């Protein structure tokens, strides 16, 4: 999956003052390593190289140095100016030395200054939706001091700082330049990569965000209408270039960005792709409504539609496809564009249960006490565990019981005990969705 995160690496290089390039001593330089070097050089920031996994028997740090020297990173011990540190993250070997070298390099090569009394500015590094806390954004402060209750603006998102957490999840009262911080209190989810700034008051932040959102919505409305995935085959056979509008949803902003990056890299002579909307969180009724209006396909990565969104999609004929691997989504659309779609492997929901309590059973592990909400739950069925709209795990049902009896299936409205194959971290409120995969001719 390294290749998919091109945009994330580029953004990382642009918002940092110094880059640490981590290379495995047993693997050496990979194509993604070269890409990372190019991003860092383009951003014009110093590089410290951490040669990792030196504790492994097949490790060869000298080979890594030789390979990186070919890309202009000549080690200091060979007469160059690039600092190398051999580390083992697993054994915690030389990590203190790496930190010292980072500080030393920044002191020697950089003159880092920032006014801590100015209004805070910086970048949104990542953002996600949390069921209990709402939109949560990870910010990296470039200048100024971020304090509680300050009004924030980032792209089309705005909010007021309700709480701040440091990198270990502890509550803090303020953040200074160079400090990463998770901020709660956003009215909507900011985009990863957006620049944020502190505004004089909440009214100003809301006004600017609304104006920007209006421009964004206008751009969505004028986007050309496209075809659904099912129509691509016939369009290709007729000799035209089919068009496809997409709505992308994933568990985090970074995943959305990676998915979009891979789709836009496709050969546009085969299919013209327009991404109408992208975002983090479960697929909602608003997404389905936009997809229906623009004849778009909804692609979910590590997320599933809400119950109401699934019902609305079935009524409106909106195509929702969910994936756990980015390349499966790309391959599906590429195959459709080339007219090579074989039989469709379609997921058919058969039942859904809510976890009401958990029990630890000797020699078996954690068993989830569940209420079946819809359909039936069958023993040995394929299931996914959904927490706050995000797919946490996919597995099979290892055990299914009613009271003390093993049963083949449990119908809607009844309680049961479910054990998942290879997974123990089940929590109250989780949803267990059972499904089967059917092969359907296209």
CSV table of C-alpha atoms in Angstrom, one decimal, residues 147-395:
chain,number,residue,atom,x,y,z
A,147,UNK,CA,-5.4,28.3,23.3
A,148,UNK,CA,-8.8,27.1,24.5
A,149,UNK,CA,-12.0,28.5,23.1
A,150,UNK,CA,-10.3,30.1,20.1
A,151,UNK,CA,-12.2,30.3,16.8
A,152,UNK,CA,-10.6,28.3,14.0
A,153,UNK,CA,-10.9,28.2,10.2
A,154,UNK,CA,-9.6,25.6,7.9
A,155,UNK,CA,-10.8,25.5,4.3
A,156,UNK,CA,-14.6,25.2,4.5
A,157,UNK,CA,-14.5,24.0,8.1
A,158,UNK,CA,-14.7,26.1,11.2
A,159,UNK,CA,-15.1,25.6,14.9
A,160,UNK,CA,-14.1,26.7,18.4
A,161,UNK,CA,-11.4,24.8,20.4
A,162,UNK,CA,-13.4,22.7,22.8
A,163,UNK,CA,-10.6,20.5,23.9
A,164,UNK,CA,-7.0,19.8,22.9
A,165,UNK,CA,-5.0,16.5,23.2
A,166,UNK,CA,-1.3,15.9,22.9
A,167,UNK,CA,0.3,13.0,20.9
A,168,UNK,CA,-0.3,10.7,23.8
A,169,UNK,CA,-4.0,11.5,24.1
A,170,UNK,CA,-3.6,13.7,27.3
A,171,UNK,CA,-5.6,16.9,27.7
A,172,UNK,CA,-3.5,20.1,27.4
A,173,UNK,CA,-4.4,23.8,27.8
A,174,UNK,CA,-2.4,25.2,24.9
A,175,UNK,CA,0.0,24.4,22.1
A,176,UNK,CA,3.0,26.2,20.8
A,177,UNK,CA,4.9,26.2,17.4
A,178,UNK,CA,6.1,22.8,16.3
A,179,UNK,CA,3.7,21.0,18.5
A,180,UNK,CA,1.2,18.5,17.1
A,181,UNK,CA,-2.3,18.6,18.7
A,182,UNK,CA,-5.7,17.0,18.3
A,183,UNK,CA,-8.4,19.6,18.4
A,184,UNK,CA,-12.1,18.9,19.1
A,185,UNK,CA,-14.9,21.4,18.5
A,186,UNK,CA,-15.2,21.5,14.7
A,187,UNK,CA,-18.6,22.1,13.1
A,188,UNK,CA,-17.5,19.9,10.1
A,189,UNK,CA,-14.6,17.9,9.1
A,190,UNK,CA,-11.6,19.8,7.7
A,191,UNK,CA,-9.6,18.4,4.8
A,192,UNK,CA,-6.2,16.9,5.4
A,193,UNK,CA,-3.6,19.4,4.0
A,194,UNK,CA,-5.7,22.5,4.6
A,195,UNK,CA,-4.0,25.5,6.3
A,196,UNK,CA,-5.7,26.5,9.5
A,197,UNK,CA,-5.7,29.9,11.2
A,198,UNK,CA,-7.1,31.4,14.4
A,199,UNK,CA,-9.8,34.0,13.6
A,200,UNK,CA,-10.8,37.0,15.7
A,201,UNK,CA,-14.2,35.5,16.6
A,202,UNK,CA,-16.6,32.7,15.7
A,203,UNK,CA,-18.8,34.8,13.5
A,204,UNK,CA,-16.0,35.7,11.2
A,205,UNK,CA,-14.8,32.1,10.9
A,206,UNK,CA,-18.4,30.9,10.1
A,207,UNK,CA,-18.9,33.6,7.5
A,208,UNK,CA,-15.7,32.9,5.6
A,209,UNK,CA,-16.3,29.1,5.8
A,210,UNK,CA,-19.9,29.5,4.5
A,211,UNK,CA,-18.6,31.6,1.5
A,212,UNK,CA,-16.0,29.0,0.7
A,213,UNK,CA,-18.5,26.2,1.0
A,214,UNK,CA,-20.9,28.0,-1.4
A,215,UNK,CA,-18.1,28.1,-4.0
A,216,UNK,CA,-17.4,24.4,-3.4
A,217,UNK,CA,-21.0,23.4,-3.8
A,218,UNK,CA,-21.3,25.5,-7.0
A,219,UNK,CA,-18.3,23.6,-8.4
A,220,UNK,CA,-20.0,20.3,-7.5
A,221,UNK,CA,-23.2,21.3,-9.3
A,222,UNK,CA,-21.5,22.2,-12.5
A,223,UNK,CA,-19.5,19.0,-12.6
A,224,UNK,CA,-20.5,17.0,-15.6
A,225,UNK,CA,-23.0,14.2,-15.1
A,226,UNK,CA,-21.4,10.8,-15.6
A,227,UNK,CA,-22.3,7.1,-15.9
A,228,UNK,CA,-22.6,4.4,-13.2
A,229,UNK,CA,-20.1,1.5,-13.3
A,230,UNK,CA,-22.7,-0.8,-14.9
A,231,UNK,CA,-22.9,1.5,-17.9
A,232,UNK,CA,-19.2,1.6,-18.5
A,233,UNK,CA,-19.0,-1.6,-20.5
A,234,UNK,CA,-21.6,-0.6,-23.1
A,235,UNK,CA,-20.1,2.9,-23.4
A,236,UNK,CA,-16.7,1.4,-24.0
A,237,UNK,CA,-18.1,-1.0,-26.6
A,238,UNK,CA,-19.7,1.9,-28.5
A,239,UNK,CA,-16.2,3.4,-28.9
A,240,UNK,CA,-16.7,6.5,-26.7
A,241,UNK,CA,-14.9,7.6,-23.6
A,242,UNK,CA,-17.2,6.8,-20.7
A,243,UNK,CA,-17.5,9.2,-17.8
A,244,UNK,CA,-17.8,8.3,-14.2
A,245,UNK,CA,-18.6,10.5,-11.2
A,246,UNK,CA,-17.4,9.3,-7.9
A,247,UNK,CA,-18.1,9.9,-4.2
A,248,UNK,CA,-15.3,8.7,-2.0
A,249,UNK,CA,-15.7,7.9,1.7
A,250,UNK,CA,-13.1,6.3,4.0
A,251,UNK,CA,-12.2,5.9,7.6
A,252,UNK,CA,-9.7,8.7,7.6
A,253,UNK,CA,-8.8,11.7,5.4
A,254,UNK,CA,-5.5,10.2,4.5
A,255,UNK,CA,-7.1,7.1,3.1
A,256,UNK,CA,-9.6,9.2,1.0
A,257,UNK,CA,-6.6,11.1,-0.4
A,258,UNK,CA,-4.7,7.9,-1.2
A,259,UNK,CA,-7.8,6.4,-2.9
A,260,UNK,CA,-8.4,9.5,-5.0
A,261,UNK,CA,-4.7,9.7,-5.9
A,262,UNK,CA,-4.8,6.1,-7.3
A,263,UNK,CA,-8.0,6.6,-9.2
A,264,UNK,CA,-6.8,9.8,-10.9
A,265,UNK,CA,-3.6,8.1,-11.9
A,266,UNK,CA,-5.7,5.8,-14.2
A,267,UNK,CA,-5.5,6.2,-17.9
A,268,UNK,CA,-8.0,9.0,-18.6
A,269,UNK,CA,-8.3,7.9,-22.2
A,270,UNK,CA,-10.2,4.8,-20.9
A,271,UNK,CA,-12.5,6.5,-18.5
A,272,UNK,CA,-13.0,10.1,-17.5
A,273,UNK,CA,-13.1,10.2,-13.7
A,274,UNK,CA,-14.6,13.1,-11.7
A,275,UNK,CA,-14.5,13.0,-7.9
A,276,UNK,CA,-17.5,15.0,-6.8
A,277,UNK,CA,-17.1,14.6,-3.1
A,278,UNK,CA,-14.6,13.1,-0.7
A,279,UNK,CA,-14.7,12.7,3.1
A,280,UNK,CA,-14.1,10.6,6.2
A,281,UNK,CA,-16.8,8.7,8.0
A,282,UNK,CA,-19.7,6.3,7.2
A,283,UNK,CA,-21.6,6.7,3.9
A,284,UNK,CA,-24.7,8.8,4.8
A,285,UNK,CA,-28.1,9.7,3.2
A,286,UNK,CA,-26.6,13.0,2.0
A,287,UNK,CA,-23.9,11.1,0.0
A,288,UNK,CA,-26.6,8.9,-1.5
A,289,UNK,CA,-28.7,11.9,-2.4
A,290,UNK,CA,-25.8,13.6,-4.2
A,291,UNK,CA,-24.9,10.3,-5.9
A,292,UNK,CA,-28.5,10.0,-7.2
A,293,UNK,CA,-28.6,13.6,-8.4
A,294,UNK,CA,-25.3,13.3,-10.3
A,295,UNK,CA,-25.6,9.7,-11.3
A,296,UNK,CA,-22.4,9.0,-9.3
A,297,UNK,CA,-20.9,5.8,-7.9
A,298,UNK,CA,-20.3,5.7,-4.2
A,299,UNK,CA,-17.0,4.0,-3.1
A,300,UNK,CA,-16.4,3.3,0.5
A,301,UNK,CA,-13.0,2.3,1.9
A,302,UNK,CA,-13.0,0.7,5.4
A,303,UNK,CA,-16.5,2.2,6.0
A,304,UNK,CA,-20.1,1.0,5.4
A,305,UNK,CA,-23.3,2.8,4.6
A,306,UNK,CA,-25.7,3.6,7.5
A,307,UNK,CA,-28.9,1.6,7.6
A,308,UNK,CA,-31.0,4.5,6.3
A,309,UNK,CA,-28.4,5.3,3.6
A,310,UNK,CA,-28.4,1.6,2.4
A,311,UNK,CA,-32.2,1.6,2.2
A,312,UNK,CA,-32.3,4.9,0.3
A,313,UNK,CA,-29.6,3.6,-2.1
A,314,UNK,CA,-31.7,0.5,-2.9
A,315,UNK,CA,-34.8,2.6,-3.5
A,316,UNK,CA,-32.9,5.2,-5.7
A,317,UNK,CA,-30.8,2.6,-7.5
A,318,UNK,CA,-27.5,4.2,-6.3
A,319,UNK,CA,-24.5,1.9,-6.7
A,320,UNK,CA,-22.5,1.6,-3.4
A,321,UNK,CA,-19.4,-0.4,-3.4
A,322,UNK,CA,-17.2,-1.0,-0.3
A,323,UNK,CA,-13.6,-2.2,-0.3
A,324,UNK,CA,-10.9,-3.1,2.2
A,325,UNK,CA,-8.0,-2.8,-0.3
A,326,UNK,CA,-7.5,0.3,-2.4
A,327,UNK,CA,-6.3,-1.7,-5.4
A,328,UNK,CA,-9.5,-3.7,-5.6
A,329,UNK,CA,-11.4,-0.5,-6.2
A,330,UNK,CA,-9.0,0.6,-8.9
A,331,UNK,CA,-9.0,-2.8,-10.6
A,332,UNK,CA,-12.8,-2.8,-10.7
A,333,UNK,CA,-13.0,0.5,-12.5
A,334,UNK,CA,-10.1,-0.3,-14.8
A,335,UNK,CA,-11.7,-3.6,-15.7
A,336,UNK,CA,-15.0,-1.9,-16.4
A,337,UNK,CA,-13.2,0.8,-18.5
A,338,UNK,CA,-11.5,-1.9,-20.6
A,339,UNK,CA,-14.7,-3.9,-21.1
A,340,UNK,CA,-13.3,-6.8,-19.1
A,341,UNK,CA,-15.8,-7.1,-16.3
A,342,UNK,CA,-16.4,-10.7,-15.5
A,343,UNK,CA,-19.1,-12.0,-13.1
A,344,UNK,CA,-19.8,-9.6,-10.3
A,345,UNK,CA,-19.1,-10.8,-6.8
A,346,UNK,CA,-22.0,-9.1,-5.0
A,347,UNK,CA,-22.4,-8.8,-1.2
A,348,UNK,CA,-25.8,-9.8,0.0
A,349,UNK,CA,-26.6,-8.7,3.6
A,350,UNK,CA,-28.2,-11.6,5.6
A,351,UNK,CA,-28.4,-10.2,9.1
A,352,UNK,CA,-27.2,-7.6,11.6
A,353,UNK,CA,-26.8,-7.9,15.4
A,354,UNK,CA,-25.8,-5.4,18.0
A,355,UNK,CA,-23.4,-6.3,20.8
A,356,UNK,CA,-25.1,-5.6,24.1
A,357,UNK,CA,-22.5,-7.2,26.5
A,358,UNK,CA,-19.3,-9.2,26.3
A,359,UNK,CA,-18.3,-12.3,28.3
A,360,UNK,CA,-14.9,-14.0,28.7
A,361,UNK,CA,-15.3,-17.8,28.4
A,362,UNK,CA,-12.5,-20.1,29.4
A,363,UNK,CA,-10.7,-21.8,26.5
A,364,UNK,CA,-12.9,-19.9,24.0
A,365,UNK,CA,-12.1,-16.3,24.6
A,366,UNK,CA,-14.5,-13.3,24.3
A,367,UNK,CA,-18.1,-14.0,23.4
A,368,UNK,CA,-20.4,-11.2,22.4
A,369,UNK,CA,-23.9,-11.2,23.9
A,370,UNK,CA,-26.0,-9.8,21.0
A,371,UNK,CA,-29.5,-8.9,19.9
A,372,UNK,CA,-30.3,-9.7,16.3
A,373,UNK,CA,-31.8,-6.5,14.8
A,374,UNK,CA,-32.3,-7.6,11.2
A,375,UNK,CA,-32.5,-10.8,9.1
A,376,UNK,CA,-30.8,-13.9,10.5
A,377,UNK,CA,-27.3,-14.6,11.9
A,378,UNK,CA,-25.9,-18.0,10.6
A,379,UNK,CA,-23.1,-20.0,12.0
A,380,UNK,CA,-19.9,-19.9,9.8
A,381,UNK,CA,-21.3,-16.9,8.0
A,382,UNK,CA,-18.9,-14.2,6.9
A,383,UNK,CA,-19.2,-11.1,9.1
A,384,UNK,CA,-17.8,-7.7,9.5
A,385,UNK,CA,-17.5,-5.9,12.9
A,386,UNK,CA,-18.5,-2.2,12.5
A,387,UNK,CA,-17.7,0.4,15.2
A,388,UNK,CA,-18.9,4.0,14.7
A,389,UNK,CA,-19.6,3.3,11.0
A,390,UNK,CA,-16.0,2.1,10.4
A,391,UNK,CA,-15.2,-1.5,9.6
A,392,UNK,CA,-12.9,-2.8,12.3
A,393,UNK,CA,-12.5,-6.4,11.3
A,394,UNK,CA,-13.8,-9.0,8.8
A,395,UNK,CA,-14.0,-12.6,9.9
